Every structure is written in C-alpha cells, then in structure tokens.
mmCIF file of C-alpha atoms in Angstrom:
data_model
loop_
_atom_site.group_PDB
_atom_site.id
_atom_site.type_symbol
_atom_site.label_atom_id
_atom_site.label_comp_id
_atom_site.label_asym_id
_atom_site.label_seq_id
_atom_site.Cartn_x
_atom_site.Cartn_y
_atom_site.Cartn_z
ATOM 1 C CA MET A 1 -31.042 -47.352 5.527
ATOM 2 C CA SER A 2 -27.710 -49.572 5.001
ATOM 3 C CA ASP A 3 -28.358 -50.426 8.637
ATOM 4 C CA PHE A 4 -29.861 -53.984 9.008
ATOM 5 C CA ASN A 5 -31.898 -53.246 11.877
ATOM 6 C CA LYS A 6 -34.154 -50.638 10.350
ATOM 7 C CA ILE A 7 -36.847 -52.135 8.215
ATOM 8 C CA PRO A 8 -39.091 -50.353 5.910
ATOM 9 C CA PHE A 9 -41.960 -53.107 6.506
ATOM 10 C CA GLY A 10 -43.220 -54.763 9.391
ATOM 11 C CA LEU A 11 -45.469 -57.867 9.538
ATOM 12 C CA ARG A 12 -48.648 -56.846 11.069
ATOM 13 C CA GLU A 13 -49.826 -59.219 13.812
ATOM 14 C CA LYS A 14 -53.928 -59.241 13.170
ATOM 15 C CA ASP A 15 -53.688 -60.152 9.517
ATOM 16 C CA GLN A 16 -50.463 -61.837 9.141
ATOM 17 C CA GLN A 17 -50.134 -58.919 6.085
ATOM 18 C CA PHE A 18 -46.881 -57.097 5.526
ATOM 19 C CA VAL A 19 -47.141 -53.287 5.778
ATOM 20 C CA ASP A 20 -45.252 -50.061 4.966
ATOM 21 C CA VAL A 21 -44.626 -48.123 7.972
ATOM 22 C CA TYR A 22 -46.103 -45.018 6.278
ATOM 23 C CA SER A 23 -49.322 -46.989 6.552
ATOM 24 C CA VAL A 24 -49.411 -47.486 10.298
ATOM 25 C CA LYS A 25 -49.775 -45.322 13.376
ATOM 26 C CA ASN A 26 -46.642 -44.300 14.937
ATOM 27 C CA GLY A 27 -44.675 -45.614 17.976
ATOM 28 C CA LYS A 28 -45.446 -49.199 19.431
ATOM 29 C CA GLN A 29 -49.469 -48.740 18.428
ATOM 30 C CA CYS A 30 -48.529 -49.924 14.602
ATOM 31 C CA GLY A 31 -49.282 -53.721 15.808
ATOM 32 C CA CYS A 32 -46.556 -55.095 13.842
ATOM 33 C CA ILE A 33 -43.530 -57.365 14.529
ATOM 34 C CA CYS A 34 -40.213 -58.070 12.624
ATOM 35 C CA PRO A 35 -40.861 -60.710 10.161
ATOM 36 C CA SER A 36 -37.229 -61.811 10.721
ATOM 37 C CA CYS A 37 -37.007 -62.654 14.492
ATOM 38 C CA GLY A 38 -40.674 -62.010 15.643
ATOM 39 C CA THR A 39 -39.746 -59.438 18.187
ATOM 40 C CA PRO A 40 -42.153 -56.217 18.485
ATOM 41 C CA LEU A 41 -41.788 -53.130 16.235
ATOM 42 C CA GLU A 42 -42.451 -49.701 16.934
ATOM 43 C CA ALA A 43 -42.700 -47.355 14.090
ATOM 44 C CA ARG A 44 -40.459 -44.255 13.940
ATOM 45 C CA GLN A 45 -42.280 -41.516 11.827
ATOM 46 C CA GLY A 46 -39.989 -38.526 12.969
ATOM 47 C CA ASP A 47 -39.304 -34.957 11.133
ATOM 48 C CA ILE A 48 -35.062 -35.880 11.015
ATOM 49 C CA ASN A 49 -34.428 -39.205 10.008
ATOM 50 C CA VAL A 50 -36.109 -41.714 7.373
ATOM 51 C CA TRP A 51 -38.997 -43.333 8.577
ATOM 52 C CA HIS A 52 -38.687 -47.105 9.589
ATOM 53 C CA PHE A 53 -39.748 -49.784 11.927
ATOM 54 C CA ALA A 54 -37.054 -50.578 14.800
ATOM 55 C CA HIS A 55 -37.100 -53.069 17.292
ATOM 56 C CA SER A 56 -38.656 -52.418 20.594
ATOM 57 C CA ASN A 57 -36.443 -51.777 23.583
ATOM 58 C CA LYS A 58 -34.106 -54.093 25.324
ATOM 59 C CA LYS A 59 -37.281 -54.857 28.117
ATOM 60 C CA VAL A 60 -39.235 -56.615 25.332
ATOM 61 C CA TYR A 61 -36.009 -58.940 23.766
ATOM 62 C CA ASP A 62 -37.030 -61.979 25.754
ATOM 63 C CA LYS A 63 -39.945 -61.921 23.138
ATOM 64 C CA THR A 64 -37.600 -62.370 20.152
ATOM 65 C CA LYS A 65 -37.922 -65.903 18.887
ATOM 66 C CA ASN A 66 -34.280 -65.843 16.831
ATOM 67 C CA GLU A 67 -31.430 -63.924 16.541
ATOM 68 C CA CYS A 68 -32.267 -60.870 13.971
ATOM 69 C CA GLU A 69 -30.280 -60.713 11.023
ATOM 70 C CA TYR A 70 -30.550 -58.678 7.710
ATOM 71 C CA SER A 71 -34.239 -57.763 8.854
ATOM 72 C CA PHE A 72 -33.817 -54.807 6.056
ATOM 73 C CA TYR A 73 -33.317 -57.127 3.186
ATOM 74 C CA LEU A 74 -35.559 -59.893 4.248
ATOM 75 C CA SER A 75 -38.376 -57.564 5.023
ATOM 76 C CA LEU A 76 -37.949 -56.403 0.978
ATOM 77 C CA ARG A 77 -38.107 -59.858 -0.374
ATOM 78 C CA LEU A 78 -41.117 -60.707 1.888
ATOM 79 C CA MET A 79 -42.974 -57.605 0.741
ATOM 80 C CA ALA A 80 -41.778 -57.944 -2.609
ATOM 81 C CA ARG A 81 -43.520 -61.384 -2.810
ATOM 82 C CA GLN A 82 -46.936 -59.892 -1.553
ATOM 83 C CA VAL A 83 -47.123 -56.831 -3.693
ATOM 84 C CA LEU A 84 -46.531 -59.314 -6.944
ATOM 85 C CA GLY A 85 -49.901 -60.636 -6.126
ATOM 86 C CA THR A 86 -51.052 -63.409 -8.870
ATOM 87 C CA LYS A 87 -50.141 -61.353 -12.035
ATOM 88 C CA ILE A 88 -48.126 -58.428 -12.650
ATOM 89 C CA LYS A 89 -46.305 -56.406 -15.863
ATOM 90 C CA LEU A 90 -42.705 -56.325 -15.644
ATOM 91 C CA LYS A 91 -40.096 -54.244 -17.942
ATOM 92 C CA LEU A 92 -37.297 -56.503 -18.669
ATOM 93 C CA PRO A 93 -33.953 -55.709 -19.988
ATOM 94 C CA ALA A 94 -32.356 -56.294 -23.341
ATOM 95 C CA TYR A 95 -30.059 -59.700 -23.144
ATOM 96 C CA LYS A 96 -26.527 -59.546 -24.781
ATOM 97 C CA ASP A 97 -23.674 -61.389 -24.929
ATOM 98 C CA ASN A 98 -20.167 -61.821 -26.239
ATOM 99 C CA ILE A 99 -18.337 -64.311 -28.369
ATOM 100 C CA GLU A 100 -14.611 -63.922 -27.761
ATOM 101 C CA TYR A 101 -12.100 -65.114 -30.753
ATOM 102 C CA PHE A 102 -8.549 -64.381 -31.760
ATOM 103 C CA SER A 103 -7.452 -63.373 -35.186
ATOM 104 C CA GLY A 104 -4.472 -62.817 -37.203
ATOM 105 C CA VAL A 105 -1.128 -64.575 -36.915
ATOM 106 C CA PHE A 106 -0.428 -62.954 -33.448
ATOM 107 C CA ARG A 107 -3.952 -63.932 -32.155
ATOM 108 C CA TYR A 108 -5.278 -60.477 -31.286
ATOM 109 C CA ARG A 109 -8.379 -60.888 -28.886
ATOM 110 C CA GLN A 110 -11.448 -59.581 -30.227
ATOM 111 C CA TYR A 111 -15.394 -59.743 -29.388
ATOM 112 C CA LYS A 112 -18.592 -59.868 -31.403
ATOM 113 C CA GLU A 113 -21.733 -58.942 -29.568
ATOM 114 C CA PHE A 114 -24.725 -60.391 -30.230
ATOM 115 C CA PHE A 115 -28.207 -60.021 -28.879
ATOM 116 C CA VAL A 116 -30.594 -62.614 -27.441
ATOM 117 C CA ALA A 117 -33.794 -60.782 -26.575
ATOM 118 C CA PRO A 118 -34.509 -56.823 -26.893
ATOM 119 C CA GLU A 119 -35.802 -54.906 -23.726
ATOM 120 C CA GLN A 120 -39.383 -55.704 -23.356
ATOM 121 C CA GLU A 121 -42.412 -55.852 -20.978
ATOM 122 C CA ILE A 122 -44.219 -59.327 -19.997
ATOM 123 C CA THR A 123 -47.121 -60.197 -17.999
ATOM 124 C CA ILE A 124 -46.501 -62.960 -15.423
ATOM 125 C CA GLU A 125 -49.855 -64.917 -14.675
ATOM 126 C CA ASN A 126 -50.272 -67.561 -12.072
ATOM 127 C CA ILE A 127 -47.650 -66.115 -9.641
ATOM 128 C CA ALA A 128 -46.657 -68.547 -6.701
ATOM 129 C CA VAL A 129 -43.878 -67.578 -3.790
ATOM 130 C CA GLU A 130 -41.800 -69.372 -2.224
ATOM 131 C CA SER A 131 -41.847 -72.321 -4.279
ATOM 132 C CA ASN A 132 -39.308 -74.752 -5.388
ATOM 133 C CA PHE A 133 -37.719 -75.088 -8.968
ATOM 134 C CA CYS A 134 -34.954 -77.057 -10.635
ATOM 135 C CA ASP A 135 -34.877 -78.321 -6.611
ATOM 136 C CA VAL A 136 -33.950 -74.992 -5.052
ATOM 137 C CA PRO A 137 -36.213 -72.567 -3.569
ATOM 138 C CA VAL A 138 -37.117 -69.381 -5.540
ATOM 139 C CA ASP A 139 -38.951 -66.039 -4.550
ATOM 140 C CA VAL A 140 -41.616 -66.167 -7.369
ATOM 141 C CA ILE A 141 -42.384 -68.610 -10.368
ATOM 142 C CA GLY A 142 -44.991 -67.797 -12.775
ATOM 143 C CA SER A 143 -46.065 -68.140 -16.343
ATOM 144 C CA ILE A 144 -45.933 -66.335 -19.726
ATOM 145 C CA GLY A 145 -48.009 -68.955 -22.074
ATOM 146 C CA GLN A 146 -46.576 -72.280 -21.956
ATOM 147 C CA PHE A 147 -43.112 -70.997 -20.543
ATOM 148 C CA ASN A 148 -42.157 -70.871 -16.515
ATOM 149 C CA PHE A 149 -40.822 -67.501 -15.358
ATOM 150 C CA VAL A 150 -38.670 -67.462 -12.423
ATOM 151 C CA ILE A 151 -37.416 -64.479 -10.077
ATOM 152 C CA TYR A 152 -34.860 -64.395 -7.840
ATOM 153 C CA PHE A 153 -33.837 -61.901 -5.379
ATOM 154 C CA THR A 154 -30.333 -61.008 -4.510
ATOM 155 C CA HIS A 155 -28.529 -58.949 -2.083
ATOM 156 C CA PRO A 156 -25.223 -58.974 0.047
ATOM 157 C CA ASP A 157 -24.976 -62.650 1.036
ATOM 158 C CA ARG A 158 -27.462 -64.149 -0.938
ATOM 159 C CA ILE A 159 -26.533 -64.716 -4.886
ATOM 160 C CA VAL A 160 -27.903 -66.865 -7.720
ATOM 161 C CA PRO A 161 -27.713 -70.800 -6.959
ATOM 162 C CA ASN A 162 -25.819 -72.541 -9.806
ATOM 163 C CA GLU A 163 -28.954 -74.898 -10.597
ATOM 164 C CA LEU A 164 -30.692 -71.895 -12.126
ATOM 165 C CA PHE A 165 -27.970 -71.165 -14.645
ATOM 166 C CA HIS A 166 -28.542 -74.501 -15.655
ATOM 167 C CA PRO A 167 -32.289 -75.568 -15.479
ATOM 168 C CA ASN A 168 -33.285 -78.852 -16.583
ATOM 169 C CA ASN A 169 -36.350 -77.329 -17.994
ATOM 170 C CA ASP A 170 -35.294 -75.345 -20.986
ATOM 171 C CA HIS A 171 -38.890 -73.974 -21.217
ATOM 172 C CA CYS A 172 -38.262 -71.301 -18.690
ATOM 173 C CA GLY A 173 -36.771 -67.872 -18.272
ATOM 174 C CA VAL A 174 -34.796 -66.925 -15.005
ATOM 175 C CA ILE A 175 -34.055 -63.346 -13.862
ATOM 176 C CA GLU A 176 -32.236 -61.939 -10.897
ATOM 177 C CA VAL A 177 -33.589 -58.780 -9.388
ATOM 178 C CA ARG A 178 -30.557 -57.072 -6.958
ATOM 179 C CA LEU A 179 -32.393 -55.095 -4.388
ATOM 180 C CA ASP A 180 -29.385 -53.094 -3.503
ATOM 181 C CA ALA A 181 -30.364 -50.079 -5.097
ATOM 182 C CA LEU A 182 -33.741 -49.927 -2.718
ATOM 183 C CA SER A 183 -31.793 -48.557 0.034
ATOM 184 C CA GLN A 184 -31.071 -45.155 -1.144
ATOM 185 C CA GLN A 185 -34.293 -44.977 -3.074
ATOM 186 C CA PHE A 186 -36.137 -45.297 0.537
ATOM 187 C CA MET A 187 -33.943 -42.784 2.044
ATOM 188 C CA ASN A 188 -35.166 -40.072 -0.404
ATOM 189 C CA ALA A 189 -38.682 -41.541 0.559
ATOM 190 C CA LYS A 190 -39.987 -38.655 2.294
ATOM 191 C CA VAL A 191 -37.958 -35.852 0.238
ATOM 192 C CA GLU A 192 -39.968 -37.206 -2.893
ATOM 193 C CA ASN A 193 -43.310 -37.701 -1.063
ATOM 194 C CA LYS A 194 -43.379 -41.306 -1.806
ATOM 195 C CA THR A 195 -44.508 -44.475 0.092
ATOM 196 C CA TYR A 196 -42.086 -47.365 0.461
ATOM 197 C CA ASP A 197 -44.733 -49.324 -0.927
ATOM 198 C CA ASP A 198 -44.863 -46.931 -4.248
ATOM 199 C CA ILE A 199 -41.133 -47.164 -4.679
ATOM 200 C CA LEU A 200 -40.880 -51.121 -4.326
ATOM 201 C CA LEU A 201 -44.085 -51.584 -6.895
ATOM 202 C CA ASN A 202 -42.401 -49.245 -9.422
ATOM 203 C CA PHE A 203 -39.027 -50.758 -8.815
ATOM 204 C CA LEU A 204 -40.105 -54.139 -9.376
ATOM 205 C CA SER A 205 -42.169 -53.216 -12.363
ATOM 206 C CA ASP A 206 -40.098 -50.577 -14.265
ATOM 207 C CA ASP A 207 -36.607 -50.791 -13.299
ATOM 208 C CA THR A 208 -34.483 -52.440 -15.645
ATOM 209 C CA VAL A 209 -30.904 -51.816 -14.552
ATOM 210 C CA SER A 210 -31.343 -54.122 -11.585
ATOM 211 C CA LYS A 211 -32.762 -57.190 -13.336
ATOM 212 C CA ILE A 212 -30.201 -59.545 -14.485
ATOM 213 C CA TRP A 213 -30.822 -62.197 -17.497
ATOM 214 C CA ILE A 214 -29.680 -65.816 -15.699
ATOM 215 C CA TYR A 215 -31.225 -67.967 -18.239
ATOM 216 C CA HIS A 216 -33.037 -67.481 -21.602
ATOM 217 C CA PRO A 217 -34.911 -70.224 -23.589
ATOM 218 C CA ARG A 218 -33.479 -68.771 -27.166
ATOM 219 C CA TYR A 219 -30.097 -68.010 -25.930
ATOM 220 C CA ALA A 220 -28.460 -70.933 -27.312
ATOM 221 C CA ILE A 221 -29.962 -70.824 -30.888
ATOM 222 C CA LYS A 222 -29.123 -67.160 -30.865
ATOM 223 C CA LYS A 223 -25.311 -67.757 -29.847
ATOM 224 C CA GLU A 224 -25.376 -70.390 -32.757
ATOM 225 C CA GLN A 225 -26.458 -68.313 -35.097
ATOM 226 C CA ALA A 226 -23.821 -65.499 -34.174
ATOM 227 C CA ILE A 227 -21.032 -67.920 -34.592
ATOM 228 C CA LYS A 228 -22.087 -69.083 -37.796
ATOM 229 C CA GLU A 229 -22.281 -65.371 -39.197
ATOM 230 C CA LEU A 230 -18.614 -64.834 -37.958
ATOM 231 C CA GLU A 231 -17.215 -67.980 -39.541
ATOM 232 C CA GLN A 232 -19.153 -66.873 -42.870
ATOM 233 C CA SER A 233 -17.826 -63.253 -42.503
ATOM 234 C CA SER A 234 -14.342 -63.708 -41.184
ATOM 235 C CA ASN A 235 -12.870 -67.201 -42.424
ATOM 236 C CA ILE A 236 -12.683 -68.426 -38.801
ATOM 237 C CA LYS A 237 -13.641 -71.734 -37.309
ATOM 238 C CA ILE A 238 -14.665 -72.813 -33.806
ATOM 239 C CA GLN A 239 -12.215 -74.372 -31.186
ATOM 240 C CA THR A 240 -14.243 -74.561 -28.411
ATOM 241 C CA ASP A 241 -17.899 -73.730 -27.833
ATOM 242 C CA ASP A 242 -19.735 -73.958 -24.722
ATOM 243 C CA MET A 243 -23.384 -73.421 -25.261
ATOM 244 C CA HIS A 244 -24.680 -73.001 -21.772
ATOM 245 C CA HIS A 245 -24.348 -70.765 -19.214
ATOM 246 C CA THR A 246 -21.765 -70.505 -16.520
ATOM 247 C CA GLU A 247 -21.581 -68.602 -13.323
ATOM 248 C CA PRO A 248 -18.902 -65.823 -13.688
ATOM 249 C CA THR A 249 -15.850 -65.455 -11.146
ATOM 250 C CA ASN A 250 -16.848 -62.220 -10.236
ATOM 251 C CA ARG A 251 -20.823 -62.191 -10.365
ATOM 252 C CA LEU A 252 -21.401 -58.669 -8.669
ATOM 253 C CA GLN A 253 -19.058 -57.084 -11.221
ATOM 254 C CA SER A 254 -20.543 -58.900 -14.262
ATOM 255 C CA ASN A 255 -23.402 -58.117 -16.656
ATOM 256 C CA TYR A 256 -22.126 -61.511 -18.417
ATOM 257 C CA TYR A 257 -23.383 -64.752 -17.108
ATOM 258 C CA THR A 258 -21.731 -67.119 -19.675
ATOM 259 C CA LYS A 259 -18.808 -68.541 -20.738
ATOM 260 C CA PRO A 260 -17.163 -67.021 -23.945
ATOM 261 C CA SER A 261 -17.072 -68.852 -27.250
ATOM 262 C CA VAL A 262 -13.192 -69.196 -28.062
ATOM 263 C CA ILE A 263 -12.672 -69.097 -32.006
ATOM 264 C CA GLU A 264 -9.201 -69.731 -33.638
ATOM 265 C CA PRO A 265 -8.224 -68.232 -36.757
ATOM 266 C CA ILE A 266 -7.566 -70.536 -39.980
ATOM 267 C CA VAL A 267 -4.023 -70.692 -40.619
ATOM 268 C CA ASN A 268 -2.745 -71.466 -43.952
ATOM 269 C CA HIS A 269 0.968 -73.054 -42.962
ATOM 270 C CA SER A 270 1.920 -72.815 -46.679
ATOM 271 C CA ARG A 271 1.102 -69.377 -47.285
ATOM 272 C CA ILE A 272 4.116 -66.675 -47.596
ATOM 273 C CA VAL A 273 3.238 -63.668 -46.245
ATOM 274 C CA GLN A 274 5.184 -60.394 -45.712
ATOM 275 C CA PHE A 275 6.507 -59.353 -42.109
ATOM 276 C CA LYS A 276 8.058 -56.044 -40.490
ATOM 277 C CA CYS A 277 9.953 -55.356 -37.189
ATOM 278 C CA ILE A 278 8.644 -52.657 -35.729
ATOM 279 C CA LEU A 279 11.953 -52.256 -33.338
ATOM 280 C CA CYS A 280 14.382 -52.576 -36.661
ATOM 281 C CA LYS A 281 12.453 -51.934 -39.016
ATOM 282 C CA VAL A 282 13.721 -54.915 -41.172
ATOM 283 C CA GLU A 283 11.075 -56.574 -43.429
ATOM 284 C CA TRP A 284 10.974 -60.150 -44.792
ATOM 285 C CA GLN A 285 8.977 -63.131 -46.458
ATOM 286 C CA GLY A 286 8.117 -66.310 -44.332
ATOM 287 C CA HIS A 287 5.186 -68.968 -44.050
ATOM 288 C CA GLU A 288 2.226 -67.427 -42.218
ATOM 289 C CA ALA A 289 2.743 -70.045 -39.240
ATOM 290 C CA GLY A 290 5.838 -69.569 -37.685
ATOM 291 C CA GLY A 291 8.211 -67.545 -40.201
ATOM 292 C CA ASN A 292 7.528 -64.038 -38.120
ATOM 293 C CA LEU A 293 11.154 -64.491 -36.400
ATOM 294 C CA CYS A 294 12.714 -61.433 -37.142
ATOM 295 C CA PRO A 295 16.338 -62.446 -38.904
ATOM 296 C CA LYS A 296 18.059 -59.449 -37.345
ATOM 297 C CA CYS A 297 16.534 -59.158 -33.584
ATOM 298 C CA ASN A 298 16.216 -63.096 -33.738
ATOM 299 C CA SER A 299 12.808 -62.273 -31.813
ATOM 300 C CA HIS A 300 9.155 -62.423 -32.657
ATOM 301 C CA LEU A 301 8.171 -60.128 -30.247
ATOM 302 C CA TYR A 302 8.179 -56.944 -32.337
ATOM 303 C CA SER A 303 7.116 -58.631 -35.893
ATOM 304 C CA ARG A 304 3.814 -57.703 -37.415
ATOM 305 C CA MET A 305 2.314 -59.043 -40.863
ATOM 306 C CA ILE A 306 1.910 -56.362 -43.023
ATOM 307 C CA GLU A 307 0.963 -58.004 -46.393
ATOM 308 C CA THR A 308 -0.145 -61.517 -47.492
ATOM 309 C CA ASP A 309 0.491 -63.268 -50.989
ATOM 310 C CA THR A 310 -2.705 -64.497 -52.305
#
C-alpha cells in the first residue's frame, strides 16, 4: 500500500461521502472518484492483492481535473476528518521531556526527565474540520471544556507548521497524528478480516504511538517545577531556560519537541579539592575552578576530582 496511486477510500459521487473500498461494488460500478484529482475510480477487490481503488484506464484520463499526487495519504486525511464526526473519544500518550544540565568540574552532561501529562482518554466535542488555528489550516479542531484541542495529520512531505509549536492561545492542546503506520495495517486487513473503516477509526481512537504532543497548556509550569526541584536537590543554578516549545532539527526521529534547559553547576572558585591523574596516577590538591592541571603530564585531559575539602 506504499504506492500512492492505490487508495483505500474513494469519494462517492452521488452523495459526496468518502467510502471504504469494502463497502462498494467491485469494478467501475463503485460510483466513486479520486478525492485528489477527480478521476473516476474502479474498486479492485481481487483474491490476491489488497483491496483498493485504482484510477480508471488511460482512456478516461481526460476527465482528470488535476495531476494526482499522494492520493493514499490525502484519502486518509479526508476520510479521517469524516469518521471523527462531531464528537470522539481519543487515547492520548503520556507527555514527558528532559532537562539537560552539566554537573561537576568537568561538566558531565546529564538529563532529568519530567512528566507533563499521563496517558489518558479524552472526549473532544464540537469538532470542526479544515479550519484555521493560529492562522494556519489544521485538520481538526474541537473543544475539551474551555480548551481548544487541535489535531494535525502528518505523513511524508507534510509536517507540523511552526506556528503550532508556539500558539498565541495558551488555552489549547495540539497533537500530531502520524499516518505512516496505516499503510502496513491496511495491507493486513484482509487476513485479519477487517475493513479500512474499522482500522482507521480504531487507529484514531486507540493508537498512542503515532500521536505526538506538540503543545500542552501545562508544559511551562511542569518544566519550571522540575527545574526548581533539580536546583534544590543538586545545588545547581539555571544558566539558560527556554520555557517555550521549539521544533527539533530532525522531527521524524525525535519524540521531544522542546529545547532542553541548560543548567550549570555552582562552582566555588576558592574551594580546595583533591585531583588524580588517571594516566600517571599522580594526586594533588588545587582550586575547584582551574586547579585540575596535572603537575606531571602538564595536562587536564586525564584529571579527575576525587575528593572535596568541606
């Protein structure tokens, strides 16, 4: 199902509703057109290949309105908007992030994990599709009490806009839903005796692996609390603290969408500590800041602080 010319859902001409290939007649009697380019479709419901819609033969290509690209993912997005209706329950993944900090004289990089929200099930009401939020088009926007909730579908060549990482409305939540996993699930539909409708609805409702938090209204508060706890327990102070979401360099390989806080250790420049060179085994005393130069090797590369004078 990786071929973008094979699409699981077609647009039924008589009522302009998206339908599953399992719910229509076989062949050209399906009465559907491609939701991407408008070309007539035929339902291919064979015994060997996975069931799918296909564009009709070249003789009807003169009916094509636009060049067809990424029909598979476009049909997924359009059908997903339809099956959500006006109200739906969704399982959401836990949201966690890391604070990055450096400890010790040699500034060893360390991380402290903190949680923003547990895995949970929510009910989204008053759903509207293909609306604007923060001046960008989004797939779905609904409400949870007094909060707006936004869903943005992604796939190859479609990523989350930067504006959704920094919404001007902090009473909202934004979730990315990656549609890539559906390709393999659809390939197994016939073996598992499932329809594409069923797979898509279960995916949207229950799958948590493909849902990624983009913005959470409690993120800044939870991060600030974690930083204060780290300061109190580890005698460190904040050097740089970016309390806002920033898009990572490689989004497809990252589950975190925030820039880590960099926290520096508190260094007492006058304190005398014990050092040891792991190369030549020499030990000596020196100031915590700058006293780590080995008197024999004349280098700090192999020195380690082994004892402090309190």
